[in-house]
Every structure is written in structure tokens, then in C-alpha cells.
Amino acid sequence: MRILVVDDSGETREYLRKLLYFEQNLELVGAAADGEEGVEMARQLKPDLVLMDINMPGMDGITAADIISRELPTTRIVMMSVQREVEYLRRAMQAGAREFLIKPFSYDELMNVIGQVGSLSTPAPAIAAPTAPTEAVAPTPAVVPAVVAAVFSPRGGAGCSTIAVNLAVAVAGQRRAKVALLDFNFRFGALDAMLNLQPTRSIADLIQHLDGQQVDVDLVESVLLPHPTGLYLLAAPPSPEMADLVTTVHLENLLQALRSRFDYIIVDVGTALDDNALTALDAADRIFLVVTPDIPAIKNARLFLALSSGLDYPPEKIVLVLNQDNPRTGITAAAIEKHIQWRFGGVIPSDPRSALGAINRGVPLIMHNPSSPATKGFLALMDQVPEKEAAPAPQA
Ligand SMILES: Nc1ncnc2c1ncn2[C@@H]1O[C@H](COP(=O)(O)OP(=O)(O)OP(=O)(O)O)[C@@H](O)[C@H]1O
Ligand SMILES: [Mg+2]
């Protein structure tokens, strides 16, 4: 991959030169000190990737990115900035940037972003900047809202995150659908790590934009992190105390915005049954209620099922899932069904080796070990996610 660096700081250009020096597949083909020079060098060198600073004297990085992405649509652009403001992020995304690096960044962060950008096979779909209406605009078909599936367990460590990740990957791959995966464990979310994604953006960047009546859907979408499997992750905030900033109003607005842009939304609700969790459970078309074969989990699942009728959730909204099924525990699926008077909609066998290997490598289990019995369980569970309705045919 041929890389061009555009940054007015000689120090940054030198730092990047050193970082890239020993990389076999990455070649630094040029370094420019401002936007104008950057555009000129991009035209001549036609690099695969441009690492672009935002604030530079003369032509700034966003203007330069805009020109480069128009003239060279296959060149990918990664913005670099010390400013974390989401305003910059949005403008950069509109200008065709595909990723963002916050300075100072480490070698790992750089490689991660280059890896992500490199694995995107299609040119960056620049989020259309608002433009004046042009001739003959095709009629937009009425948008069919996304199907929402929430994964919840009244017991920690039951496997909510594992199930949410694997369901999202399965749906994205098998149904060729646009899937958003939301980490609702705002305090200690870990889906970014489970998917080996650098959490350069998170729900924390959105909070102040989700207060009002008017929500900028483009902005919401631009904060999600693309994963090579085709799903998009909304990561949890970077530090635990930020969890307190998230309110139900934010989440209602968030879900509404994403519903108009995605085919499926999978929410890892986790174990807390608070207002935020209820917002997701209320909005869900299906709730995957996860239990493990142990007495406390079974007892809590039974409590939740009793509560769910008080919440006016119809029984068909809830899919009871047995995770970490293991005949050797002596507690069988049939015995649990009998005890809580509810049938399982899915059973995932226990496979601790694959589950742990997947988590530690940051690869979803169904990809880490396709022949695991747990993989078969996840794929079967996918059938319990209702198919999104087809969009009505456009009027002739
Ligand atoms: N089918 C399975 N077989 C064996 N181990 C599993 C299985 N599913 C998940 N695990 C393991 O159980 C542990 C908890 O999984 P996970 O993090 O998905 O649960 P969680 O419900 O999201 O937990 P938390 O309450 O911490 O959010 C992990 O170590 C994971 O590897
Ligand atoms: Mg979890």
C-alpha cells in the first residue's frame, strides 16, 4: 500500500516515516506540508492512502480531503487531528475521509486504522453533504425501519456479548444486510475489544447531539465503527464515568435515527435492568433472554419472564436462549423448560476453548472456529431474528 502523508508538523511527518519504515507492505511515497502541496502530490503519486492533518496553514486538511476524494475516488483518506470534536469528524466524513486518528497515536492505533481502511473493498461512500436539489431526483421509497433485536440476561457472564456479536456477524453475512451493533454496557463495554476495533469514536461523541428534537442522522451514522464483516459498531464510552451521561431520551433518539439507516440493529443490553436497558427492550422486536444452566440464572430468568408480562411484552417477543449448554452440569434444557414453563428458542452448546480464543483474539467465534458446535447454535439462533420486510417497489 502506497501512502502519502500531509502534515505541517515536521515532527509528525518524521514520526510517521519511522513508524512505516519497517513495514513490508506499506510504503511512504511522499510527504507534504500543507493542503495545496498535498493535493498536488496526490494527483501525481496517486497513493492508496493519504494520512491527512486537519489544521494546517493555507489550505486545511478537510478542503484537501474533499478535492482528493473527488478526483481520486479509490484513494482512501484517514484524518489526523488533535481535536476530538465531533464537528471535525462529521466534516471530514463528508469530505470523504474513511477513518480518524487522534494525535498523539501509537503504532498499534496506526496499524489498526490502516488495516481497517485497507480491508474496505469499495470506495468510501462519502456521506452526501447537503446540496441544493438537482435535476430529476429519483423518488425515495418509504424507508422500512430496521428490525431491532436486544440481547439481555439477568445474570452477568451468561454470554450476552458473545451472542450479540455472533448474531450480528451472522445476520450481516448471511442476509447481506446492513447491521448496527450497539454496546449498551455503557460503563464497561467490551464489544470493541471483542471485534478488535480501535474505539476512536463512541456513543460519548454523540450524547450532546441526541438531546434535541432534530437529530442529525448522518452524524449518528458517522460515529459507528466499520468492521470487516460488514457490521457497524457503536462503541461504549471510553471511560466508565461517562456512562452516567447517557439518558433514555438519548437512546430513544439514537434508536430512531439508526432505524432509518440500517436493516438490523442488535443491542447488547447486558445485565442491568435500568431505564436505559428498558428503552432497548421496549424498542426491540425480539428480546433474546440468555440463561446458563445454573440455579441463579434460571431463577432470575423466571423473574424476568414474570416481569415481562407486566411490561406488556407479548410472549412471542421473547426468545429464551440457553447458552453454555453442557450435559455434564446435570441441568438439561428440558428440565429448565419444565421449571420455568417456557420453551427454548435456541440452545448454544458450551465450547469454552473456542469462546475464550475468540474473545482474546478479537475475532467472532463463528469465524474463529466455524466447526464449533457453538457456531451451529449461533447460526440456528439467527433464524429467530425476524426478516426485515422488503421495501415497497418504487412507483413507476
Ligand atoms: N457457548 C459458550 N461456551 C463456553 N463459554 C462461553 C460461551 N459463551 C460465552 N462464553 C464465555 O463466557 C464468558 C462471558 O461471556 P460474555 O462476555 O459474552 O458474557 P456477558 O453476558 O456479556 O458478560 P458480562 O455480564 O460481563 O457483560 C466469556 O469468557 C465467554 O468466553
Ligand atoms: Mg457483556
Short mmCIF file of C-alpha atoms and ligand atoms in Angstrom, two decimals:
data_model
loop_
_atom_site.label_atom_id
_atom_site.label_comp_id
_atom_site.label_asym_id
_atom_site.label_seq_id
_atom_site.Cartn_x
_atom_site.Cartn_y
_atom_site.Cartn_z
CA MET A 1 0.00 0.00 0.00
CA ARG A 2 1.38 3.39 -1.05
CA ILE A 3 0.95 6.15 1.49
CA LEU A 4 1.11 9.93 1.32
CA VAL A 5 1.43 11.99 4.49
CA VAL A 6 0.13 15.56 4.62
CA ASP A 7 1.02 17.44 7.80
CA ASP A 8 2.55 20.83 8.53
CA SER A 9 4.42 19.44 11.53
CA GLY A 10 7.83 18.12 10.54
CA GLU A 11 7.81 16.12 13.74
CA THR A 12 4.65 14.22 12.75
CA ARG A 13 5.96 13.57 9.25
CA GLU A 14 9.17 12.18 10.75
CA TYR A 15 7.27 10.08 13.29
CA LEU A 16 5.17 8.53 10.55
CA ARG A 17 8.21 7.90 8.39
CA LYS A 18 9.80 5.96 11.25
CA LEU A 19 6.63 4.01 12.03
CA LEU A 20 6.17 2.96 8.43
CA TYR A 21 9.83 2.29 7.69
CA PHE A 22 9.90 -1.35 8.74
CA GLU A 23 6.52 -2.29 7.33
CA GLN A 24 6.90 -4.64 4.36
CA ASN A 25 3.61 -3.83 2.70
CA LEU A 26 3.44 -0.13 3.44
CA GLU A 27 5.47 2.40 1.52
CA LEU A 28 5.66 6.08 2.32
CA VAL A 29 5.73 7.62 -1.14
CA GLY A 30 5.56 11.28 -0.21
CA ALA A 31 5.20 13.89 2.50
CA ALA A 32 3.54 17.28 2.04
CA ALA A 33 3.48 20.20 4.44
CA ASP A 34 0.13 21.77 3.59
CA GLY A 35 -3.15 21.05 1.85
CA GLU A 36 -2.21 22.53 -1.50
CA GLU A 37 1.02 20.59 -1.73
CA GLY A 38 -0.88 17.51 -0.54
CA VAL A 39 -3.42 17.76 -3.36
CA GLU A 40 -0.64 18.31 -5.89
CA MET A 41 1.34 15.29 -4.67
CA ALA A 42 -1.79 13.12 -4.55
CA ARG A 43 -2.53 13.95 -8.20
CA GLN A 44 0.98 12.93 -9.22
CA LEU A 45 1.54 9.94 -6.96
CA LYS A 46 -2.00 8.51 -6.84
CA PRO A 47 -1.42 6.94 -3.41
CA ASP A 48 -3.66 4.22 -1.96
CA LEU A 49 -3.90 6.06 1.32
CA VAL A 50 -3.49 9.65 2.49
CA LEU A 51 -2.84 10.43 6.13
CA MET A 52 -4.17 13.97 6.39
CA ASP A 53 -3.77 16.51 9.15
CA ILE A 54 -6.76 18.82 9.68
CA ASN A 55 -5.29 22.09 10.87
CA MET A 56 -2.66 23.42 8.51
CA PRO A 57 -1.77 26.90 7.37
CA GLY A 58 -3.17 27.70 3.91
CA MET A 59 -5.47 25.01 2.60
CA ASP A 60 -6.72 22.93 5.53
CA GLY A 61 -6.96 19.16 5.55
CA ILE A 62 -10.71 18.96 5.11
CA THR A 63 -10.66 21.04 1.94
CA ALA A 64 -7.74 18.99 0.63
CA ALA A 65 -9.52 15.73 1.51
CA ASP A 66 -12.60 16.93 -0.33
CA ILE A 67 -10.63 17.61 -3.50
CA ILE A 68 -8.66 14.36 -3.33
CA SER A 69 -11.71 12.19 -2.68
CA ARG A 70 -13.47 13.72 -5.70
CA GLU A 71 -10.52 13.45 -8.07
CA LEU A 72 -9.17 10.12 -6.86
CA PRO A 73 -12.13 8.08 -5.62
CA THR A 74 -10.08 4.95 -4.93
CA THR A 75 -7.62 6.79 -2.68
CA ARG A 76 -8.57 6.34 0.97
CA ILE A 77 -8.20 9.18 3.38
CA VAL A 78 -7.54 8.99 7.10
CA MET A 79 -7.77 12.27 9.00
CA MET A 80 -5.35 13.04 11.83
CA SER A 81 -6.21 15.62 14.42
CA VAL A 82 -5.58 16.60 17.99
CA GLN A 83 -9.15 17.73 18.23
CA ARG A 84 -11.65 15.23 19.27
CA GLU A 85 -14.62 17.38 18.36
CA VAL A 86 -17.24 15.51 16.53
CA GLU A 87 -17.82 18.55 14.31
CA TYR A 88 -14.48 17.88 12.67
CA LEU A 89 -15.26 14.24 12.36
CA ARG A 90 -18.51 14.95 10.60
CA ARG A 91 -16.97 17.46 8.20
CA ALA A 92 -14.11 15.07 7.49
CA MET A 93 -16.52 12.23 6.77
CA GLN A 94 -18.47 14.48 4.44
CA ALA A 95 -15.22 15.28 2.68
CA GLY A 96 -14.74 11.56 2.05
CA ALA A 97 -12.45 10.57 4.93
CA ARG A 98 -12.87 6.98 5.95
CA GLU A 99 -11.19 6.93 9.36
CA PHE A 100 -9.86 9.19 12.07
CA LEU A 101 -6.67 9.16 14.14
CA ILE A 102 -6.44 11.24 17.29
CA LYS A 103 -2.96 12.64 17.91
CA PRO A 104 -0.81 11.50 19.51
CA PHE A 105 -1.43 7.99 18.24
CA SER A 106 0.56 4.80 18.81
CA TYR A 107 1.98 2.35 16.31
CA ASP A 108 -0.87 -0.06 17.12
CA GLU A 109 -3.51 2.55 16.54
CA LEU A 110 -2.00 3.49 13.22
CA MET A 111 -1.76 -0.12 12.06
CA ASN A 112 -5.27 -0.82 13.19
CA VAL A 113 -6.70 2.06 11.22
CA ILE A 114 -4.64 1.21 8.13
CA GLY A 115 -5.84 -2.37 8.43
CA GLN A 116 -9.45 -1.27 8.64
CA VAL A 117 -9.17 1.13 5.76
CA GLY A 118 -7.25 -1.38 3.67
CA SER A 119 -9.86 -4.07 4.14
CA LEU A 120 -12.68 -1.92 2.81
CA SER A 121 -13.19 -3.21 -0.69
CA THR A 122 -15.43 -0.47 -2.03
CA PRO A 123 -14.60 3.22 -2.28
CA ALA A 124 -15.62 5.28 0.71
CA PRO A 125 -19.30 6.10 0.40
CA ALA A 126 -18.86 9.78 1.21
CA ILE A 127 -21.80 10.87 3.28
CA ALA A 128 -23.57 13.27 0.96
CA ALA A 129 -23.16 16.82 2.13
CA PRO A 130 -26.40 18.75 1.99
CA THR A 131 -26.61 20.14 -1.54
CA ALA A 132 -29.16 22.09 -3.49
CA PRO A 133 -31.67 19.78 -5.18
CA THR A 134 -30.51 18.86 -8.69
CA GLU A 135 -32.49 17.68 -11.73
CA ALA A 136 -34.68 14.56 -11.72
CA VAL A 137 -34.23 13.21 -8.21
CA ALA A 138 -35.41 9.59 -8.05
CA PRO A 139 -38.34 9.20 -5.65
CA THR A 140 -37.07 7.77 -2.38
CA PRO A 141 -39.07 4.70 -1.41
CA ALA A 142 -40.62 4.83 2.04
CA VAL A 143 -37.96 3.61 4.43
CA VAL A 144 -38.64 0.28 6.08
CA PRO A 145 -37.39 0.59 9.65
CA ALA A 146 -34.69 -1.75 10.93
CA VAL A 147 -35.53 -4.90 12.85
CA VAL A 148 -34.31 -4.47 16.44
CA ALA A 149 -33.04 -7.43 18.46
CA ALA A 150 -31.96 -6.96 22.09
CA VAL A 151 -29.78 -9.49 23.91
CA PHE A 152 -30.34 -9.45 27.64
CA SER A 153 -29.55 -11.61 30.63
CA PRO A 154 -30.47 -11.09 34.26
CA ARG A 155 -27.19 -12.78 35.15
CA GLY A 156 -23.69 -11.47 34.42
CA GLY A 157 -21.33 -13.51 32.34
CA ALA A 158 -24.12 -15.53 30.72
CA GLY A 159 -22.84 -14.71 27.26
CA CYS A 160 -24.86 -11.67 26.09
CA SER A 161 -21.91 -10.02 24.41
CA THR A 162 -20.79 -13.23 22.73
CA ILE A 163 -24.30 -13.86 21.43
CA ALA A 164 -24.83 -10.25 20.28
CA VAL A 165 -21.54 -10.21 18.34
CA ASN A 166 -22.11 -13.55 16.67
CA LEU A 167 -25.73 -12.83 15.81
CA ALA A 168 -24.69 -9.51 14.26
CA VAL A 169 -21.96 -11.15 12.18
CA ALA A 170 -24.28 -13.97 11.11
CA VAL A 171 -27.07 -11.62 10.06
CA ALA A 172 -24.69 -9.25 8.22
CA GLY A 173 -23.07 -12.13 6.34
CA GLN A 174 -25.95 -14.50 5.63
CA ARG A 175 -28.60 -11.91 4.87
CA ARG A 176 -26.21 -9.47 3.21
CA ALA A 177 -27.73 -6.82 5.41
CA LYS A 178 -26.56 -3.58 6.93
CA VAL A 179 -26.26 -4.30 10.63
CA ALA A 180 -25.59 -1.96 13.55
CA LEU A 181 -24.32 -3.50 16.77
CA LEU A 182 -24.81 -1.32 19.85
CA ASP A 183 -22.87 -1.73 23.09
CA PHE A 184 -25.31 -0.74 25.85
CA ASN A 185 -22.89 -1.69 28.60
CA PHE A 186 -22.01 1.99 28.92
CA ARG A 187 -19.76 1.51 31.91
CA PHE A 188 -17.63 -1.46 30.94
CA GLY A 189 -18.50 -2.23 27.35
CA ALA A 190 -16.08 -4.52 25.58
CA LEU A 191 -17.51 -5.14 22.14
CA ASP A 192 -14.74 -3.04 20.58
CA ALA A 193 -12.17 -5.43 22.02
CA MET A 194 -14.21 -8.49 21.02
CA LEU A 195 -14.16 -7.19 17.45
CA ASN A 196 -10.59 -5.91 17.57
CA LEU A 197 -11.73 -2.38 16.73
CA GLN A 198 -9.94 0.71 17.93
CA PRO A 199 -12.64 2.70 19.75
CA THR A 200 -11.72 6.01 18.15
CA ARG A 201 -15.38 7.02 18.33
CA SER A 202 -18.16 6.07 20.71
CA ILE A 203 -21.59 6.99 21.93
CA ALA A 204 -19.89 9.63 24.10
CA ASP A 205 -19.27 11.66 20.94
CA LEU A 206 -23.00 11.68 20.25
CA ILE A 207 -24.59 12.49 23.57
CA GLN A 208 -24.81 16.24 23.14
CA HIS A 209 -26.27 15.75 19.67
CA LEU A 210 -29.05 13.43 20.80
CA ASP A 211 -30.73 15.86 23.19
CA GLY A 212 -32.98 17.78 20.92
CA GLN A 213 -35.89 17.14 18.63
CA GLN A 214 -33.79 17.37 15.49
CA VAL A 215 -31.25 14.57 15.32
CA ASP A 216 -28.60 14.62 12.61
CA VAL A 217 -28.79 11.07 11.27
CA ASP A 218 -25.63 11.43 9.17
CA LEU A 219 -23.73 12.43 12.25
CA VAL A 220 -25.08 9.48 14.23
CA GLU A 221 -24.08 7.09 11.48
CA SER A 222 -20.61 8.57 11.17
CA VAL A 223 -19.77 7.65 14.75
CA LEU A 224 -20.22 3.91 14.17
CA LEU A 225 -17.06 1.89 13.57
CA PRO A 226 -17.00 -0.28 10.44
CA HIS A 227 -15.90 -3.89 10.90
CA PRO A 228 -14.57 -6.04 8.03
CA THR A 229 -17.58 -8.38 8.29
CA GLY A 230 -19.80 -5.51 7.23
CA LEU A 231 -21.34 -4.69 10.58
CA TYR A 232 -21.05 -1.30 12.26
CA LEU A 233 -20.33 -0.98 15.98
CA LEU A 234 -21.44 1.80 18.26
CA ALA A 235 -18.83 1.51 20.99
CA ALA A 236 -19.36 2.24 24.68
CA PRO A 237 -17.80 5.43 26.13
CA PRO A 238 -14.02 5.44 26.65
CA SER A 239 -14.26 5.82 30.42
CA PRO A 240 -16.75 4.39 32.91
CA GLU A 241 -17.94 7.63 34.49
CA MET A 242 -19.24 8.83 31.14
CA ALA A 243 -21.94 6.17 31.40
CA ASP A 244 -23.89 8.50 33.70
CA LEU A 245 -24.32 10.99 30.87
CA VAL A 246 -26.45 8.65 28.80
CA THR A 247 -30.21 9.09 29.26
CA THR A 248 -33.27 7.37 27.87
CA VAL A 249 -34.00 10.40 25.66
CA HIS A 250 -30.60 9.98 24.02
CA LEU A 251 -31.23 6.32 23.45
CA GLU A 252 -34.72 6.79 22.04
CA ASN A 253 -33.36 9.34 19.57
CA LEU A 254 -30.41 7.10 18.77
CA LEU A 255 -32.56 4.07 18.03
CA GLN A 256 -34.95 6.10 15.95
CA ALA A 257 -32.13 7.56 13.89
CA LEU A 258 -30.44 4.21 13.29
CA ARG A 259 -33.72 2.50 12.41
CA SER A 260 -33.95 4.61 9.28
CA ARG A 261 -30.43 3.74 8.14
CA PHE A 262 -29.91 0.06 8.94
CA ASP A 263 -31.61 -3.23 8.16
CA TYR A 264 -30.94 -4.71 11.59
CA ILE A 265 -29.96 -3.30 14.95
CA ILE A 266 -28.55 -5.72 17.51
CA VAL A 267 -28.24 -4.34 21.05
CA ASP A 268 -26.04 -5.93 23.68
CA VAL A 269 -28.12 -4.83 26.67
CA GLY A 270 -26.18 -6.83 29.26
CA THR A 271 -27.47 -7.46 32.73
CA ALA A 272 -28.57 -4.19 34.29
CA LEU A 273 -32.33 -3.76 34.22
CA ASP A 274 -32.42 0.02 34.40
CA ASP A 275 -34.19 2.74 32.41
CA ASN A 276 -31.65 2.55 29.62
CA ALA A 277 -32.00 -1.20 29.32
CA LEU A 278 -35.78 -0.85 29.26
CA THR A 279 -35.54 1.63 26.40
CA ALA A 280 -33.79 -1.03 24.34
CA LEU A 281 -36.11 -3.82 25.46
CA ASP A 282 -39.21 -1.71 24.70
CA ALA A 283 -37.91 -0.83 21.25
CA ALA A 284 -36.94 -4.42 20.43
CA ASP A 285 -38.87 -6.62 18.03
CA ARG A 286 -37.22 -9.61 19.71
CA ILE A 287 -35.59 -9.98 23.11
CA PHE A 288 -33.04 -12.77 23.37
CA LEU A 289 -33.16 -13.73 27.03
CA VAL A 290 -29.98 -15.60 27.83
CA VAL A 291 -29.72 -18.18 30.62
CA THR A 292 -26.97 -20.55 31.61
CA PRO A 293 -27.54 -23.93 33.22
CA ASP A 294 -27.16 -22.83 36.83
CA ILE A 295 -29.73 -22.15 39.52
CA PRO A 296 -29.30 -18.36 39.96
CA ALA A 297 -29.56 -17.79 36.19
CA ILE A 298 -32.67 -19.93 35.97
CA LYS A 299 -34.26 -18.21 38.95
CA ASN A 300 -33.60 -14.74 37.50
CA ALA A 301 -34.86 -15.72 34.06
CA ARG A 302 -38.08 -16.82 35.66
CA LEU A 303 -38.37 -13.46 37.43
CA PHE A 304 -37.76 -11.60 34.21
CA LEU A 305 -40.39 -13.62 32.37
CA ALA A 306 -42.90 -12.75 35.07
CA LEU A 307 -41.91 -9.11 34.82
CA SER A 308 -42.19 -9.12 31.04
CA SER A 309 -45.92 -9.72 31.10
CA GLY A 310 -46.20 -6.75 33.48
CA LEU A 311 -44.32 -4.75 30.84
CA ASP A 312 -46.91 -5.86 28.27
CA TYR A 313 -44.37 -7.73 26.18
CA PRO A 314 -46.18 -10.41 24.18
CA PRO A 315 -44.68 -13.89 24.72
CA GLU A 316 -43.57 -14.13 21.09
CA LYS A 317 -41.36 -11.10 21.62
CA ILE A 318 -39.11 -13.13 23.89
CA VAL A 319 -36.73 -15.82 22.67
CA LEU A 320 -35.33 -17.81 25.56
CA VAL A 321 -31.76 -18.95 24.85
CA LEU A 322 -29.74 -21.50 26.74
CA ASN A 323 -26.05 -20.66 26.48
CA GLN A 324 -23.11 -22.76 27.62
CA ASP A 325 -25.28 -25.87 27.46
CA ASN A 326 -23.36 -28.77 28.93
CA PRO A 327 -24.91 -32.16 29.68
CA ARG A 328 -22.34 -32.71 32.38
CA THR A 329 -23.82 -29.98 34.58
CA GLY A 330 -26.75 -32.30 35.19
CA ILE A 331 -29.17 -29.48 34.36
CA THR A 332 -30.73 -30.23 30.99
CA ALA A 333 -32.56 -27.89 28.65
CA ALA A 334 -35.72 -29.97 29.11
CA ALA A 335 -35.53 -29.67 32.89
CA ILE A 336 -35.14 -25.88 32.70
CA GLU A 337 -38.04 -25.58 30.26
CA LYS A 338 -40.21 -27.56 32.61
CA HIS A 339 -39.19 -25.49 35.60
CA ILE A 340 -39.77 -22.06 34.10
CA GLN A 341 -42.60 -23.07 31.78
CA TRP A 342 -41.06 -21.57 28.69
CA ARG A 343 -39.56 -23.22 25.62
CA PHE A 344 -36.07 -22.51 24.39
CA GLY A 345 -35.84 -20.76 21.04
CA GLY A 346 -32.16 -21.61 20.83
CA VAL A 347 -29.53 -23.71 22.57
CA ILE A 348 -25.82 -22.87 22.30
CA PRO A 349 -23.51 -25.69 23.41
CA SER A 350 -20.65 -24.92 25.74
CA ASP A 351 -17.30 -24.56 23.99
CA PRO A 352 -15.07 -22.68 26.44
CA ARG A 353 -11.93 -23.09 24.35
CA SER A 354 -13.40 -21.51 21.24
CA ALA A 355 -15.24 -18.85 23.25
CA LEU A 356 -12.11 -17.74 25.04
CA GLY A 357 -9.91 -17.99 21.96
CA ALA A 358 -12.37 -15.83 20.05
CA ILE A 359 -12.55 -13.18 22.76
CA ASN A 360 -8.81 -12.98 23.21
CA ARG A 361 -8.12 -12.75 19.50
CA GLY A 362 -10.85 -10.21 18.90
CA VAL A 363 -12.48 -12.45 16.29
CA PRO A 364 -16.16 -13.53 16.48
CA LEU A 365 -16.47 -17.18 17.48
CA ILE A 366 -18.30 -18.20 14.32
CA MET A 367 -15.28 -17.02 12.33
CA HIS A 368 -12.65 -18.14 14.81
CA ASN A 369 -14.00 -21.69 14.82
CA PRO A 370 -16.62 -22.38 12.14
CA SER A 371 -16.82 -26.04 13.11
CA SER A 372 -17.55 -25.40 16.78
CA PRO A 373 -20.94 -26.72 17.94
CA ALA A 374 -21.47 -23.21 19.33
CA THR A 375 -21.21 -21.83 15.76
CA LYS A 376 -24.07 -24.09 14.69
CA GLY A 377 -26.04 -22.79 17.65
CA PHE A 378 -25.48 -19.17 16.68
CA LEU A 379 -26.43 -19.79 13.06
CA ALA A 380 -29.64 -21.53 14.11
CA LEU A 381 -30.40 -18.72 16.55
CA MET A 382 -30.19 -16.25 13.67
CA ASP A 383 -33.45 -17.69 12.32
CA GLN A 384 -35.15 -16.21 15.38
CA VAL A 385 -34.28 -12.70 14.22
CA PRO A 386 -37.29 -11.71 12.10
CA GLU A 387 -36.50 -10.91 8.47
CA LYS A 388 -36.73 -7.28 7.60
CA GLU A 389 -39.68 -6.52 5.34
CA ALA A 390 -38.82 -5.74 1.73
CA ALA A 391 -39.12 -2.11 0.69
CA PRO A 392 -42.20 -1.41 -1.41
CA ALA A 393 -41.43 -1.32 -5.13
CA PRO A 394 -40.84 2.25 -6.34
CA GLN A 395 -43.82 3.73 -8.17
CA ALA A 396 -43.35 3.91 -11.95
N1 LIG B 1 -21.20 -21.01 24.41
C1 LIG B 1 -20.19 -20.74 25.25
N2 LIG B 1 -19.40 -21.74 25.69
C2 LIG B 1 -18.40 -21.50 26.54
N3 LIG B 1 -18.08 -20.30 27.02
C3 LIG B 1 -18.82 -19.25 26.63
C4 LIG B 1 -19.90 -19.41 25.71
N4 LIG B 1 -20.44 -18.20 25.51
C5 LIG B 1 -19.72 -17.32 26.24
N5 LIG B 1 -18.74 -17.96 26.92
C6 LIG B 1 -17.76 -17.37 27.82
O1 LIG B 1 -18.42 -16.79 28.93
C7 LIG B 1 -17.77 -15.61 29.33
C8 LIG B 1 -18.77 -14.47 29.37
O2 LIG B 1 -19.21 -14.22 28.05
P1 LIG B 1 -19.71 -12.77 27.61
O3 LIG B 1 -18.71 -11.75 27.89
O4 LIG B 1 -20.23 -12.91 26.23
O5 LIG B 1 -20.93 -12.65 28.63
P2 LIG B 1 -21.76 -11.36 29.07
O6 LIG B 1 -23.10 -11.86 29.45
O7 LIG B 1 -21.70 -10.34 28.02
O8 LIG B 1 -20.94 -10.91 30.34
P3 LIG B 1 -20.99 -9.50 31.13
O9 LIG B 1 -22.05 -9.69 32.15
O10 LIG B 1 -19.62 -9.38 31.68
O11 LIG B 1 -21.32 -8.45 30.11
C9 LIG B 1 -16.66 -15.36 28.36
O12 LIG B 1 -15.45 -15.78 28.92
C10 LIG B 1 -17.01 -16.23 27.18
O13 LIG B 1 -15.85 -16.69 26.54
MG MG B 2 -21.11 -8.33 28.11
#
